[in-house]
XYZ file of N, CA and C in Angstrom:
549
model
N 118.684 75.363 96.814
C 118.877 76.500 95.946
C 120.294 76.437 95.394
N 120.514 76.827 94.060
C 122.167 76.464 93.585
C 122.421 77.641 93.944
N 124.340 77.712 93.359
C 124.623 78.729 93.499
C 124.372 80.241 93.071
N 124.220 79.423 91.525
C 123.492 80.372 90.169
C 122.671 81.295 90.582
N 121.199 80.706 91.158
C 120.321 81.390 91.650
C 120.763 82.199 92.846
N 121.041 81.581 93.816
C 121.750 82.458 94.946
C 122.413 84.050 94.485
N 123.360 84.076 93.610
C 124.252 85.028 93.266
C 123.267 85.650 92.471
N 122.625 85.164 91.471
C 121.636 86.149 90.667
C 120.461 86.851 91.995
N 119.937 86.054 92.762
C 119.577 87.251 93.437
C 119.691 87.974 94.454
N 120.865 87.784 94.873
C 122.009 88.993 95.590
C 122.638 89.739 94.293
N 122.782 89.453 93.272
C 123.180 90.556 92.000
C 121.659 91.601 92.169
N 120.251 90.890 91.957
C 119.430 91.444 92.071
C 118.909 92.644 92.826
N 119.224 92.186 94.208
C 119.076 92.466 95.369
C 119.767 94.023 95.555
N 121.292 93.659 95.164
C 122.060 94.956 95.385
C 121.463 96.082 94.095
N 121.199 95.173 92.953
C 120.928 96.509 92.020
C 119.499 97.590 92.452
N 118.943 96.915 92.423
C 117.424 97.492 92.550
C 116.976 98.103 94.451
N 117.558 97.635 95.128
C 117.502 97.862 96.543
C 117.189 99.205 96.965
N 118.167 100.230 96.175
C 118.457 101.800 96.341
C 117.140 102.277 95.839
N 117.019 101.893 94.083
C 115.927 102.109 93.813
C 114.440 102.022 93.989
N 114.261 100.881 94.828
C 113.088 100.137 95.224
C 112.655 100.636 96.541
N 113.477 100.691 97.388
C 113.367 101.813 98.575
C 112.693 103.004 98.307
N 113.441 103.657 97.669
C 113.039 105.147 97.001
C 111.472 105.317 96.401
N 111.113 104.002 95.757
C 109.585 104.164 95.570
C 108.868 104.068 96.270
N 109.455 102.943 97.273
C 108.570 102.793 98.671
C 108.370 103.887 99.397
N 109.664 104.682 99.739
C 109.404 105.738 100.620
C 108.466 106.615 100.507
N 108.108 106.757 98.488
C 107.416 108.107 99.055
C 105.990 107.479 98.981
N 105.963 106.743 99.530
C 104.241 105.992 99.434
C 103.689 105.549 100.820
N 104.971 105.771 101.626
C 104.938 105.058 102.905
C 104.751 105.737 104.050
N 104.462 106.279 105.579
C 104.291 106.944 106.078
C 106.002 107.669 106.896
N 106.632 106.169 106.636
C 108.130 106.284 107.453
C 108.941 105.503 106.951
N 110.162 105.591 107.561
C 111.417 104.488 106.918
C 110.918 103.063 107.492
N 110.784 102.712 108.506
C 110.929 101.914 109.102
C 109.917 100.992 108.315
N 108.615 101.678 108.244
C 107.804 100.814 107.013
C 108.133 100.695 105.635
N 109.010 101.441 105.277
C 109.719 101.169 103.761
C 110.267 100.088 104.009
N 111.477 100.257 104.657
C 112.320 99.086 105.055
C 111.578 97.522 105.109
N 110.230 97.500 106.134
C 109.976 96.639 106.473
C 109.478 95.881 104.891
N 108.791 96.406 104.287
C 107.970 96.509 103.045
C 109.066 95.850 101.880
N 110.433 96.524 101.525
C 111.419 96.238 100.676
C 111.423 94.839 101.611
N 111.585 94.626 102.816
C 112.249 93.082 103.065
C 111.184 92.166 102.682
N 110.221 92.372 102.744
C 108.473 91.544 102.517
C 108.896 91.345 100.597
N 109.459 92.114 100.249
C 109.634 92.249 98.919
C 110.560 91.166 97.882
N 111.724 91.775 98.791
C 112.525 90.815 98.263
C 112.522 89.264 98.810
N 111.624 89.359 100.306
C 111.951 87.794 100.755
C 111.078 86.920 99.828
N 109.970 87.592 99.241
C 109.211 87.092 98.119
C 109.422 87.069 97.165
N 110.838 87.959 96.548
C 111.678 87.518 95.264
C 112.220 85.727 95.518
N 113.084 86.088 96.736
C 113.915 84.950 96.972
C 112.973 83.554 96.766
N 112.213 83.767 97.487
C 111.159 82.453 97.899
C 110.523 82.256 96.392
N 110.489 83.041 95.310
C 109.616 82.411 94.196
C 110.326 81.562 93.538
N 109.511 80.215 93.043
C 110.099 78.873 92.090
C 109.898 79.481 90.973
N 109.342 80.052 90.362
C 109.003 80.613 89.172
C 109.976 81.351 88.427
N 110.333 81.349 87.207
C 111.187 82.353 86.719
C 110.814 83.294 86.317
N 111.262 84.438 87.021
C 110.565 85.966 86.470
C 111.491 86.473 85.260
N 110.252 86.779 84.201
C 111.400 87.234 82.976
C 111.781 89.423 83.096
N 110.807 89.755 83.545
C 110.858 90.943 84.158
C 110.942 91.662 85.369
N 112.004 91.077 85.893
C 112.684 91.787 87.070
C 112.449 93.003 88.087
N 112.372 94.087 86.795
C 112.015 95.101 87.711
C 110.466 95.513 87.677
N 109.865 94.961 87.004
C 108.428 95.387 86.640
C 107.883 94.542 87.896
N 108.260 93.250 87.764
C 107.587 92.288 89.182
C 107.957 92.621 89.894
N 109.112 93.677 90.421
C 109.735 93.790 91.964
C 108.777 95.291 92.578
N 108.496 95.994 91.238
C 107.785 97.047 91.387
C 106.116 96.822 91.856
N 105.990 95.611 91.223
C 104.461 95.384 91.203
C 104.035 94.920 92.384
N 105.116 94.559 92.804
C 105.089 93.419 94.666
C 105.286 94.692 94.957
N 106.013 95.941 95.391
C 106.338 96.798 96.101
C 104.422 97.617 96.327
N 104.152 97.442 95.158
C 102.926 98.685 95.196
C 102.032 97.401 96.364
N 101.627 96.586 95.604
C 101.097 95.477 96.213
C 100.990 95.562 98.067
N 102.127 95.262 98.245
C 102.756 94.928 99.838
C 102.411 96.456 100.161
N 102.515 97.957 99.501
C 101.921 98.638 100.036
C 100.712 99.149 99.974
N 99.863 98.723 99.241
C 98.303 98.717 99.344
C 97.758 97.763 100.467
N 98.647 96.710 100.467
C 98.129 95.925 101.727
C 98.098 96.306 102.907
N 99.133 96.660 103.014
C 99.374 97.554 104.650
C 98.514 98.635 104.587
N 98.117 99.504 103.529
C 96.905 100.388 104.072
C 95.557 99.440 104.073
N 95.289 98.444 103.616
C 94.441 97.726 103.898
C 94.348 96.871 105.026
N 95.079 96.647 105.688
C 95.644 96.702 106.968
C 94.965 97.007 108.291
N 95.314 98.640 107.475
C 94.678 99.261 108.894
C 93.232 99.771 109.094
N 92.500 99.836 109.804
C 91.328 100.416 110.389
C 90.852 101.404 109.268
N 89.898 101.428 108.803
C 89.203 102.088 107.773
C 89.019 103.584 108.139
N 90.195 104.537 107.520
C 89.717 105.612 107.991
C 88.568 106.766 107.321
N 88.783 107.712 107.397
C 87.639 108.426 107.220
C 85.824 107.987 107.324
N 85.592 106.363 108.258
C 84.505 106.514 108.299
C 83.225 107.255 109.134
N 83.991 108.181 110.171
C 83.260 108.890 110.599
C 83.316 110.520 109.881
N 84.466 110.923 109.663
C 85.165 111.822 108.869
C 84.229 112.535 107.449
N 84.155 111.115 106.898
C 83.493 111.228 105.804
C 82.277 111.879 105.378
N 81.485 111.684 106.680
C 80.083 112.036 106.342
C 79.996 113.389 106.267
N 79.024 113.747 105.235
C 78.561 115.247 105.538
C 77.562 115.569 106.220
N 78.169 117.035 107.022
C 77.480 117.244 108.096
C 75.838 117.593 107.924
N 75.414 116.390 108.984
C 73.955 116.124 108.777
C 73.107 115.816 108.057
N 73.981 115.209 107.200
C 73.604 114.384 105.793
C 73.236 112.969 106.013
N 73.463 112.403 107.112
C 74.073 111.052 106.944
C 72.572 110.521 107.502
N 71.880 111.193 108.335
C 70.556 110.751 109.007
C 69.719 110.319 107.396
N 69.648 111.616 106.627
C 68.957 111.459 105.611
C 68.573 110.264 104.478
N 70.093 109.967 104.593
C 69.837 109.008 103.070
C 70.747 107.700 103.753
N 70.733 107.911 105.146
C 70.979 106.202 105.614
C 72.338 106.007 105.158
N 73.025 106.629 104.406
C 74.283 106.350 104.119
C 75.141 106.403 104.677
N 76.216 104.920 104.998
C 77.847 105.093 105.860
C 78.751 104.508 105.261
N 79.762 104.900 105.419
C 81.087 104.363 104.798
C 81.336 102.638 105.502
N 81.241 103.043 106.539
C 81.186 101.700 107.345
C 80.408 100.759 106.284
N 79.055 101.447 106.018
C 78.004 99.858 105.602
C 78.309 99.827 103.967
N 79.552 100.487 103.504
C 79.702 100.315 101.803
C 80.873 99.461 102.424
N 81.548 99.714 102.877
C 82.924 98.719 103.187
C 83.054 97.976 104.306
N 82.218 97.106 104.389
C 82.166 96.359 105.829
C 83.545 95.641 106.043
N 83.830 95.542 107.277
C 85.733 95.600 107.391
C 85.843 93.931 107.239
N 84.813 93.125 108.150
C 84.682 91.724 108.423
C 83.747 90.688 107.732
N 83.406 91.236 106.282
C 82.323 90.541 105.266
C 83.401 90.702 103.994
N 83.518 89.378 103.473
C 84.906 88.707 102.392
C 84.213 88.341 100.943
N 82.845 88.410 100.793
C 82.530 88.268 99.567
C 83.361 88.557 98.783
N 83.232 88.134 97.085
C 84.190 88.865 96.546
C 83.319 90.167 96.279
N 82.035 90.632 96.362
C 82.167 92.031 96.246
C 82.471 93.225 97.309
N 82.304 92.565 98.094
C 83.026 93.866 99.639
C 84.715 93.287 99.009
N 85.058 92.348 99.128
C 86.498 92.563 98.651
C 86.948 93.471 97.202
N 86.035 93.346 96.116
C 86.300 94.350 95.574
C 86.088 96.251 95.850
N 84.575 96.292 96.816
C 84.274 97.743 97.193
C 85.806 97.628 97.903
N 86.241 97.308 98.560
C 86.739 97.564 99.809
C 88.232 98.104 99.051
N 88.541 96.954 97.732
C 90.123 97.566 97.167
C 89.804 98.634 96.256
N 88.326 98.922 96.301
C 88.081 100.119 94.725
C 88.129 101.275 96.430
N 87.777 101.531 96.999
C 88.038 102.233 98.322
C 89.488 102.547 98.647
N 90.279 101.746 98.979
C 91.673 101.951 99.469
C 92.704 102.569 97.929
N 92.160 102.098 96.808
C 92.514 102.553 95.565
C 92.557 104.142 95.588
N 91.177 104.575 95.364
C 90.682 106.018 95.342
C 91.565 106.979 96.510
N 91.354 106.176 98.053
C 91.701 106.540 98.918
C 92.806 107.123 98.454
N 93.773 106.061 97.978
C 95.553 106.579 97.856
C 95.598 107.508 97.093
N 94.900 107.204 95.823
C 95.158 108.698 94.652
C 94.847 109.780 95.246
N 93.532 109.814 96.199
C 93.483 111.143 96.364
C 94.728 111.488 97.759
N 94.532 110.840 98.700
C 95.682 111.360 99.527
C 97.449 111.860 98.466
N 97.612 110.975 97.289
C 99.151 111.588 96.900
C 98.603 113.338 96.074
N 97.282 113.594 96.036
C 97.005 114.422 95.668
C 96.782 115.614 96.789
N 96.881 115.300 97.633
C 97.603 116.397 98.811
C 98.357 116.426 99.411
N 98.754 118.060 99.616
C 99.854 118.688 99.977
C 100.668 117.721 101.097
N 102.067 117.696 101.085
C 102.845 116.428 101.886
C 102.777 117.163 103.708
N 102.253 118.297 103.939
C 101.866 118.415 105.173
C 100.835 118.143 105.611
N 99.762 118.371 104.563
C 97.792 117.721 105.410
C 98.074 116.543 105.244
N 98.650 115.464 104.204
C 98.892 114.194 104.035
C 99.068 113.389 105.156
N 100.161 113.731 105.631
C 101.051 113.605 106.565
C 100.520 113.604 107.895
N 99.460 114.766 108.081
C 98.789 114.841 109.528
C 97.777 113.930 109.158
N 97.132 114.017 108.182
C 95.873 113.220 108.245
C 96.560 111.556 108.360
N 97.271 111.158 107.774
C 97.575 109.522 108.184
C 98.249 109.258 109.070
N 99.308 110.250 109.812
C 99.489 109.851 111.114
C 98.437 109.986 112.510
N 97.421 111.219 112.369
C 96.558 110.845 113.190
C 95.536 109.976 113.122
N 94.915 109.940 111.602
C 93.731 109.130 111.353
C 94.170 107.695 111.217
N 95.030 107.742 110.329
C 95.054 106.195 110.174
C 96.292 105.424 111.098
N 97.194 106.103 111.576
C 98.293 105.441 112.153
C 97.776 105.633 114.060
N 97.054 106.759 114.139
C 95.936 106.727 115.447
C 97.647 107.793 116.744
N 98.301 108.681 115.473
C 99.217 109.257 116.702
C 98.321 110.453 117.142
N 98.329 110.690 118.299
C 97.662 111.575 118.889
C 98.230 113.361 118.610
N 97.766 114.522 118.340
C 98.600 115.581 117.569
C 99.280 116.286 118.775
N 99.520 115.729 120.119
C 100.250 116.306 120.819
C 101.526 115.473 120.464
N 101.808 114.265 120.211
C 102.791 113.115 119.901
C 103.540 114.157 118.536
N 102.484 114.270 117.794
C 102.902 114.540 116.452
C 103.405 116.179 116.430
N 103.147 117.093 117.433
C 103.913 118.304 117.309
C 105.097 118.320 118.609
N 105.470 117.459 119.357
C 106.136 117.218 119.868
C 107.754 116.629 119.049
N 107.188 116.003 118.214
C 107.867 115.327 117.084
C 108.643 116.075 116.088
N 107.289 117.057 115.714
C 107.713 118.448 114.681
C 108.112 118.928 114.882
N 107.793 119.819 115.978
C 108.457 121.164 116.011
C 106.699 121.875 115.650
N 105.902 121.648 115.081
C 104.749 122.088 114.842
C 103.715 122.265 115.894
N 102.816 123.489 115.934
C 102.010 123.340 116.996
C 100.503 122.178 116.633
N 99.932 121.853 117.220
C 99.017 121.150 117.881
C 98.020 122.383 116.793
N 97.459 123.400 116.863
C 96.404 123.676 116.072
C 96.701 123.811 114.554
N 97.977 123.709 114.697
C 98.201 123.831 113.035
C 97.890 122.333 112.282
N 98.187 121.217 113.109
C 98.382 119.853 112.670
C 96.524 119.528 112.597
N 96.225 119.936 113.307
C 94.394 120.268 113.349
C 93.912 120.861 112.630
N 94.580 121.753 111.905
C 93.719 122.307 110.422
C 94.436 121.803 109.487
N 95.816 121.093 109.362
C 96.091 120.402 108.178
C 95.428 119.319 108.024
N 94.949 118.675 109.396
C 94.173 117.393 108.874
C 93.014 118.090 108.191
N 92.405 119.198 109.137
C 90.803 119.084 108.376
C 91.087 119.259 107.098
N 92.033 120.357 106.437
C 91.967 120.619 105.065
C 91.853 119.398 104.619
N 92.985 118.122 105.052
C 92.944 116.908 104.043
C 91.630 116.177 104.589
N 90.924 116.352 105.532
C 89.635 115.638 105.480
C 88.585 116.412 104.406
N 88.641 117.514 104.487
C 87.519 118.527 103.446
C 87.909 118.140 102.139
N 89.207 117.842 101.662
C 89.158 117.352 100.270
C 89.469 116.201 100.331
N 89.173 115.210 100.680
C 89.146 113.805 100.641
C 87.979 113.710 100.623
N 87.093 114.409 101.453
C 85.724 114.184 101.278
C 84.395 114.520 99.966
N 85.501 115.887 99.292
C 84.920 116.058 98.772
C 85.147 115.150 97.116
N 87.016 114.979 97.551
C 87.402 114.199 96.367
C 86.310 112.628 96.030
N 86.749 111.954 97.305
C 85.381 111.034 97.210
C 84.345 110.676 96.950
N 83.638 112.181 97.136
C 81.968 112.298 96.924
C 81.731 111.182 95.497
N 82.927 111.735 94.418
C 81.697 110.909 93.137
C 81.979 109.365 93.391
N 83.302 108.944 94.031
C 82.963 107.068 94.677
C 81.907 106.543 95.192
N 81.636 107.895 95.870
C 80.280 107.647 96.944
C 78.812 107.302 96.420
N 78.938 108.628 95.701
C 78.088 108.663 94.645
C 77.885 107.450 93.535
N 78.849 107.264 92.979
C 78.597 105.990 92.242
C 78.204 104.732 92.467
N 79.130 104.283 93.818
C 78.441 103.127 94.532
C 77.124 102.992 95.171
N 76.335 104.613 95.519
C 75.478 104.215 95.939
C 74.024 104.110 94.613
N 74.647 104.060 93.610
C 73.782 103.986 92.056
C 73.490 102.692 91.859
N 74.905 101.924 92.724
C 75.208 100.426 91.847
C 74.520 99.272 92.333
């Protein structure tokens, strides 16, 4: 690597760093995964042979990227969540069998990113307290005694912020649901 390059992206590095963080954070559950996420980021600036003519658009586009992955990542939530109650006997329908976690076709790979897609819009579309309970218990698996221990919050409150964000996730969902099961 010359010097040229070296210094251009430590020039890089320092400009955008503050900023690039800052987008991460609010997408992320914690610092520690921002952090981790910006380093995944830039170590993949450093490492590219390629010359990027747009800087911040590609550093942005890896940032969203690296964090769609990590929710893809983890354990598929809302598939028990999801169902409506006593619905699910009826019409055979599960979240599980639209997004099978361990089948790579490219069309479960596409259900699976049109899923984690929807997923995100609708979670930034609730309130940053049901948000918040619902992905640290559901998807990050903290238990809500951990999580009001943490707060300062009680234990039944963190239990109806999730349900609220499960009742409208579920309901936000419905027309995904709906559509895929047309297709």
């Amino acid at each position: 690597m010359s010097a040229d390059n070296n210094q251009s992206i430590t020039q890089n590095i320092k400009a955008y760093s503050r900023r690039l963080l800052g987008f991460i954070k609010k997408r992320v559950n914690n610092n520690e995964d921002a952090e981790d996420i910006l380093q995944e980021v830039f170590y993949q600036f450093a490492g590219n042979p390629e010359p990027i003519e747009q800087v911040t658009s590609w550093l942005f586009k890896v940032a969203r990227n690296k964090i769609t992955d990590r929710y893809r990542k983890q354990r598929l939530p809302l598939a028990d969540d999801l169902q409506p109650a006593g619905g699910n006997e009826e019409d055979g329908f599960d979240w599980k069998d639209l997004v099978p976690s361990n089948d790579d076709t490219p069309e479960t790979v596409y259900l699976r990113n049109l899923f984690w897609e929807e997923l995100q819009l609708a979670l930034n579309e609730l309130p940053a307290e049901q948000r918040e309970a619902f992905i640290q218990n559901e998807m990050e698996g903290v238990p809500f005694k951990e999580l009001s221990e943490a707060s300062g919050v009680s234990v039944a409150t963190l239990i109806s912020r999730k349900r609220y964000a499960v009742l409208f996730l579920r309901d936000r969902l419905q027309g995904l649901r709906d559509e895929l099961l047309q297709y």
